[in-house]
Coordinates of C-alpha atoms in Angstrom, one line a residue:
M1 CA 0.0 0.0 0.0
S2 CA 1.3 3.4 -1.0
N3 CA 2.4 5.7 1.8
T4 CA 1.5 8.7 -0.3
F5 CA -2.0 7.9 -1.6
S6 CA -4.3 4.9 -1.3
I7 CA -7.9 5.1 -2.6
K8 CA -9.2 2.8 0.1
R9 CA -7.4 4.7 2.9
F10 CA -8.4 8.0 1.4
W11 CA -12.0 7.0 1.2
S12 CA -12.0 5.9 4.8
Y13 CA -10.5 9.1 5.9
L14 CA -12.9 11.2 3.8
V15 CA -15.8 9.5 5.4
H16 CA -14.3 10.1 8.8
D17 CA -13.8 13.8 7.9
I18 CA -17.4 14.2 6.8
R19 CA -18.8 12.5 9.8
S20 CA -16.6 14.7 12.1
A21 CA -17.9 17.8 10.2
V22 CA -21.5 16.7 10.7
A23 CA -20.8 16.1 14.4
D24 CA -19.2 19.5 15.1
S25 CA -20.8 21.7 12.5
G26 CA -23.9 19.9 11.1
L27 CA -26.4 21.5 13.5
T28 CA -25.1 25.0 12.8
L29 CA -25.1 24.5 9.1
A30 CA -28.6 23.1 9.3
I31 CA -29.7 26.3 11.1
I32 CA -27.9 28.5 8.6
G33 CA -29.6 26.5 5.8
A34 CA -33.0 27.4 7.2
M35 CA -32.2 31.1 6.7
P36 CA -35.2 31.6 4.3
V37 CA -37.6 30.5 7.1
F38 CA -36.1 33.0 9.6
Q39 CA -36.0 35.8 7.0
Y40 CA -39.6 35.2 6.0
F41 CA -41.2 35.1 9.5
I42 CA -39.1 38.0 10.7
A43 CA -40.2 40.1 7.7
Q44 CA -43.9 39.1 8.3
A45 CA -43.7 39.8 12.0
F46 CA -42.4 43.4 11.4
S47 CA -44.9 43.9 8.6
L48 CA -47.9 42.8 10.8
I49 CA -46.6 45.0 13.7
F50 CA -46.0 48.2 11.7
S51 CA -48.5 48.0 8.9
G52 CA -51.1 45.5 10.1
H53 CA -51.0 43.2 7.1
A54 CA -48.8 40.5 5.6
L55 CA -46.0 41.4 3.4
V56 CA -45.8 40.1 -0.2
M57 CA -42.1 39.3 -0.7
G58 CA -40.3 40.1 -4.0
D59 CA -37.1 38.5 -5.2
W60 CA -34.9 41.0 -3.5
G61 CA -36.6 40.2 -0.2
K62 CA -35.8 36.5 -0.5
I63 CA -32.4 36.4 -2.3
P64 CA -30.5 37.9 0.7
A65 CA -31.2 34.7 2.7
Y66 CA -29.0 32.7 0.2
I67 CA -26.3 35.4 0.3
S68 CA -26.2 35.6 4.1
A69 CA -26.3 31.8 4.6
F70 CA -23.3 31.2 2.3
A71 CA -21.4 34.2 3.8
I72 CA -21.9 32.9 7.3
A73 CA -20.9 29.3 6.4
L74 CA -17.9 30.5 4.5
I75 CA -16.5 32.3 7.6
F76 CA -17.8 29.9 10.2
F77 CA -17.1 26.4 8.9
P78 CA -13.3 26.4 8.4
A79 CA -12.7 27.8 11.9
K80 CA -15.2 25.5 13.6
H81 CA -14.2 22.2 11.9
Y82 CA -10.5 22.7 11.1
G83 CA -9.6 25.4 13.5
P84 CA -9.1 23.0 16.5
L85 CA -6.2 21.4 14.6
T86 CA -4.0 24.1 16.1
D87 CA -4.9 22.9 19.6
K88 CA -2.5 20.4 21.1
K89 CA -4.9 17.6 21.9
T90 CA -7.0 17.8 18.8
G91 CA -4.0 18.4 16.6
S92 CA -2.1 15.5 18.0
D93 CA -5.1 13.2 17.4
Y94 CA -5.3 14.5 13.9
L95 CA -1.7 13.7 13.3
M96 CA -2.2 10.1 14.5
L97 CA -5.0 9.4 12.0
P98 CA -4.0 6.7 9.5
A99 CA -3.8 8.9 6.4
S100 CA -1.1 10.6 4.4
T101 CA -0.7 14.4 4.1
L102 CA -1.9 14.2 0.5
E103 CA -5.0 12.3 1.6
K104 CA -5.8 14.7 4.4
W105 CA -5.3 17.7 2.1
C106 CA -7.5 16.2 -0.6
S107 CA -10.2 15.5 2.0
M108 CA -10.0 19.1 3.3
L109 CA -10.5 20.5 -0.2
I110 CA -13.4 18.2 -1.0
V111 CA -15.2 19.0 2.3
T112 CA -14.7 22.8 2.2
C113 CA -15.1 23.3 -1.6
L114 CA -17.7 20.7 -2.4
A115 CA -19.5 19.0 0.4
V116 CA -20.4 22.1 2.5
P117 CA -21.8 24.2 -0.4
V118 CA -23.7 21.3 -1.9
F119 CA -25.3 20.5 1.5
L120 CA -26.1 24.1 2.2
L121 CA -27.5 24.8 -1.3
A122 CA -29.7 21.6 -1.0
E123 CA -31.1 22.7 2.3
L124 CA -31.7 26.3 1.2
A125 CA -33.5 25.1 -1.9
L126 CA -35.6 22.7 0.2
T127 CA -36.7 25.4 2.8
D128 CA -37.1 27.9 0.0
G129 CA -39.3 25.5 -2.0
L130 CA -41.4 24.6 1.1
L131 CA -42.1 28.3 1.9
S132 CA -43.1 28.9 -1.7
L133 CA -45.5 25.9 -1.6
V134 CA -47.0 26.6 1.8
F135 CA -47.1 30.4 1.7
S136 CA -47.6 30.9 -2.0
G137 CA -49.7 34.1 -1.5
T138 CA -47.1 36.0 0.5
Y139 CA -43.8 34.2 -0.3
G140 CA -44.4 33.8 -4.0
S141 CA -42.0 32.0 -6.3
T142 CA -38.8 30.5 -4.9
A143 CA -35.8 32.7 -4.3
I144 CA -33.6 30.3 -6.3
S145 CA -35.8 31.0 -9.4
G146 CA -35.2 34.7 -8.8
I147 CA -31.4 34.1 -8.6
V148 CA -31.5 32.2 -11.8
S149 CA -33.4 35.0 -13.5
V150 CA -31.2 37.8 -12.1
M151 CA -27.9 36.1 -12.9
G152 CA -29.1 35.1 -16.3
K153 CA -29.9 38.7 -17.1
I154 CA -26.6 39.9 -15.8
W155 CA -24.7 37.3 -17.8
S156 CA -26.7 38.1 -21.0
E157 CA -25.7 41.8 -20.6
L158 CA -22.1 40.7 -20.6
Q159 CA -22.5 38.9 -23.9
T160 CA -21.6 40.7 -27.1
P161 CA -21.6 39.6 -30.8
A162 CA -17.9 38.8 -30.4
G163 CA -18.5 36.6 -27.3
G164 CA -18.5 37.1 -23.6
I165 CA -17.2 35.7 -20.3
A166 CA -15.9 32.2 -20.9
I167 CA -17.5 30.7 -17.8
S168 CA -21.2 30.3 -16.8
W169 CA -22.5 32.1 -13.8
P170 CA -23.1 29.0 -11.7
Y171 CA -19.4 28.1 -12.2
A172 CA -18.4 31.7 -11.5
L173 CA -20.3 31.6 -8.1
F174 CA -18.7 28.2 -7.3
L175 CA -15.2 29.5 -8.0
S176 CA -15.9 32.5 -5.9
W177 CA -16.9 30.2 -3.0
C178 CA -13.7 28.2 -3.4
E179 CA -11.6 31.3 -3.7
N180 CA -12.8 32.6 -0.4
V181 CA -13.2 29.4 1.6
L182 CA -9.6 28.5 0.9
V183 CA -8.5 31.7 2.5
F184 CA -10.5 31.1 5.7
T185 CA -9.4 27.4 5.8
L186 CA -5.8 28.5 5.6
G187 CA -6.4 31.0 8.4
A188 CA -8.1 28.4 10.5
I189 CA -5.2 26.1 10.5
C190 CA -2.5 28.8 10.8
F191 CA -3.8 31.1 13.5
K192 CA -4.1 29.7 17.0
K193 CA -6.4 32.4 18.4
S194 CA -8.9 34.9 16.9
K195 CA -8.9 32.8 13.7
I196 CA -11.7 34.7 11.9
G197 CA -10.6 38.2 12.9
L198 CA -6.9 37.5 12.0
T199 CA -7.9 35.9 8.7
F200 CA -9.9 39.0 7.8
L201 CA -6.9 41.2 8.7
A202 CA -4.5 39.1 6.7
Y203 CA -6.9 39.0 3.8
F204 CA -7.2 42.8 3.9
I205 CA -3.4 43.2 4.0
L206 CA -3.0 40.7 1.1
M207 CA -5.4 42.7 -1.1
M208 CA -3.6 45.9 -0.2
V209 CA -0.2 44.4 -1.1
I210 CA -1.6 43.0 -4.4
T211 CA -3.2 46.4 -5.3
M212 CA -0.1 48.4 -4.4
G213 CA 2.2 45.8 -6.1
T214 CA 0.1 46.0 -9.3
A215 CA 0.1 49.8 -9.3
G216 CA 3.9 49.7 -8.7
I217 CA 4.5 47.4 -11.6
M218 CA 2.3 49.5 -13.9
Q219 CA 4.2 52.6 -12.8
A220 CA 7.6 50.9 -13.3
L221 CA 6.6 49.8 -16.8
N222 CA 5.1 53.2 -17.5
I223 CA 1.9 51.5 -18.6
S224 CA -0.2 54.4 -17.5
N225 CA 1.5 56.6 -20.0
L226 CA 1.2 54.3 -22.9
Q227 CA -0.5 55.8 -26.0
I228 CA -3.1 53.2 -26.9
E229 CA -5.1 53.5 -30.1
F230 CA -8.4 52.2 -28.8
E231 CA -9.9 52.5 -32.3
T232 CA -7.7 49.7 -33.5
I233 CA -8.6 47.3 -30.7
T234 CA -11.4 45.0 -31.6
E235 CA -14.2 43.9 -29.2
E236 CA -13.1 40.3 -29.7
A237 CA -9.6 41.1 -28.6
V238 CA -10.8 42.8 -25.4
I239 CA -13.0 39.9 -24.5
R240 CA -10.2 37.4 -25.2
T241 CA -7.8 39.4 -23.0
L242 CA -10.3 39.7 -20.1
N243 CA -10.9 35.9 -20.2
L244 CA -7.2 35.2 -20.2
I245 CA -6.6 37.5 -17.3
M246 CA -9.5 35.9 -15.4
Y247 CA -8.2 32.4 -15.9
A248 CA -4.7 33.5 -15.0
V249 CA -5.8 35.1 -11.8
Y250 CA -7.9 32.1 -10.7
T251 CA -5.1 29.7 -11.6
V252 CA -2.5 31.5 -9.6
W253 CA -4.9 32.0 -6.7
F254 CA -5.8 28.4 -6.4
V255 CA -2.3 27.1 -6.9
V256 CA -0.9 29.4 -4.2
F257 CA -3.6 28.7 -1.6
D258 CA -3.8 25.0 -2.3
L259 CA -0.1 24.8 -1.9
L260 CA 0.0 26.8 1.3
I261 CA -2.8 24.6 2.8
Y262 CA -0.9 21.5 1.8
L263 CA 2.4 22.8 3.3
R264 CA 0.6 23.8 6.5
V265 CA -1.0 20.3 6.8
K266 CA 2.4 18.7 6.1
T267 CA 4.2 20.8 8.7
L268 CA 1.6 20.7 11.4
K269 CA 3.3 19.5 14.7
H270 CA 2.5 19.5 18.4

């Protein structure tokens, strides 16, 4: 059996990781997934108190439940589930688990980037659908149908005769989740205390460094003073350049943060 990666051993560890996530974070994620219910009844309560009648909710009264649920889970889950690895007892138990660094790293990526958003989306869609079915007069159509409509319109606006963004909007939202959850996962297994706060601070500093670095490079290359004949640039060339930049940024981001998480898992000691 390989000491680096074994399918059987990896599967056993992945199942263990998911079960542990359910045990320590499942209830909280379930509560977060019921966000449409809380939002609906709070909105109705305030409407009845101040206006005396029930509120008919539009799309923008329902969609924030999805946004807030994913934002809370994004910040909360890595610190709750993987944050204890920096504690001596929990971290020592983690190191003793029969799995290689590569297997633990792959499991961490699958749980944070795939299992959690799939579970959360499924529960949000279920509660959203039940509200639409039971309270059709005041809740109306599902929030997810509103999201599909809104995002479809935004993406269609970005399309031109020469083409458009090379990825679909569901894939773009998924990449955005992965991009951010990797940051908070790295912070959870690096910082011993104030994990969420320090991750926010580190994230802010990183964005400032990237912004200032980009501006410095542009200044050094005298890009801002380049005389560009915009009339000669075709729409197709602009779109192709934007797509290349987007893919390059995502590739660099995921490679860097995946590598940093792997190195942290590999060097974790107590």
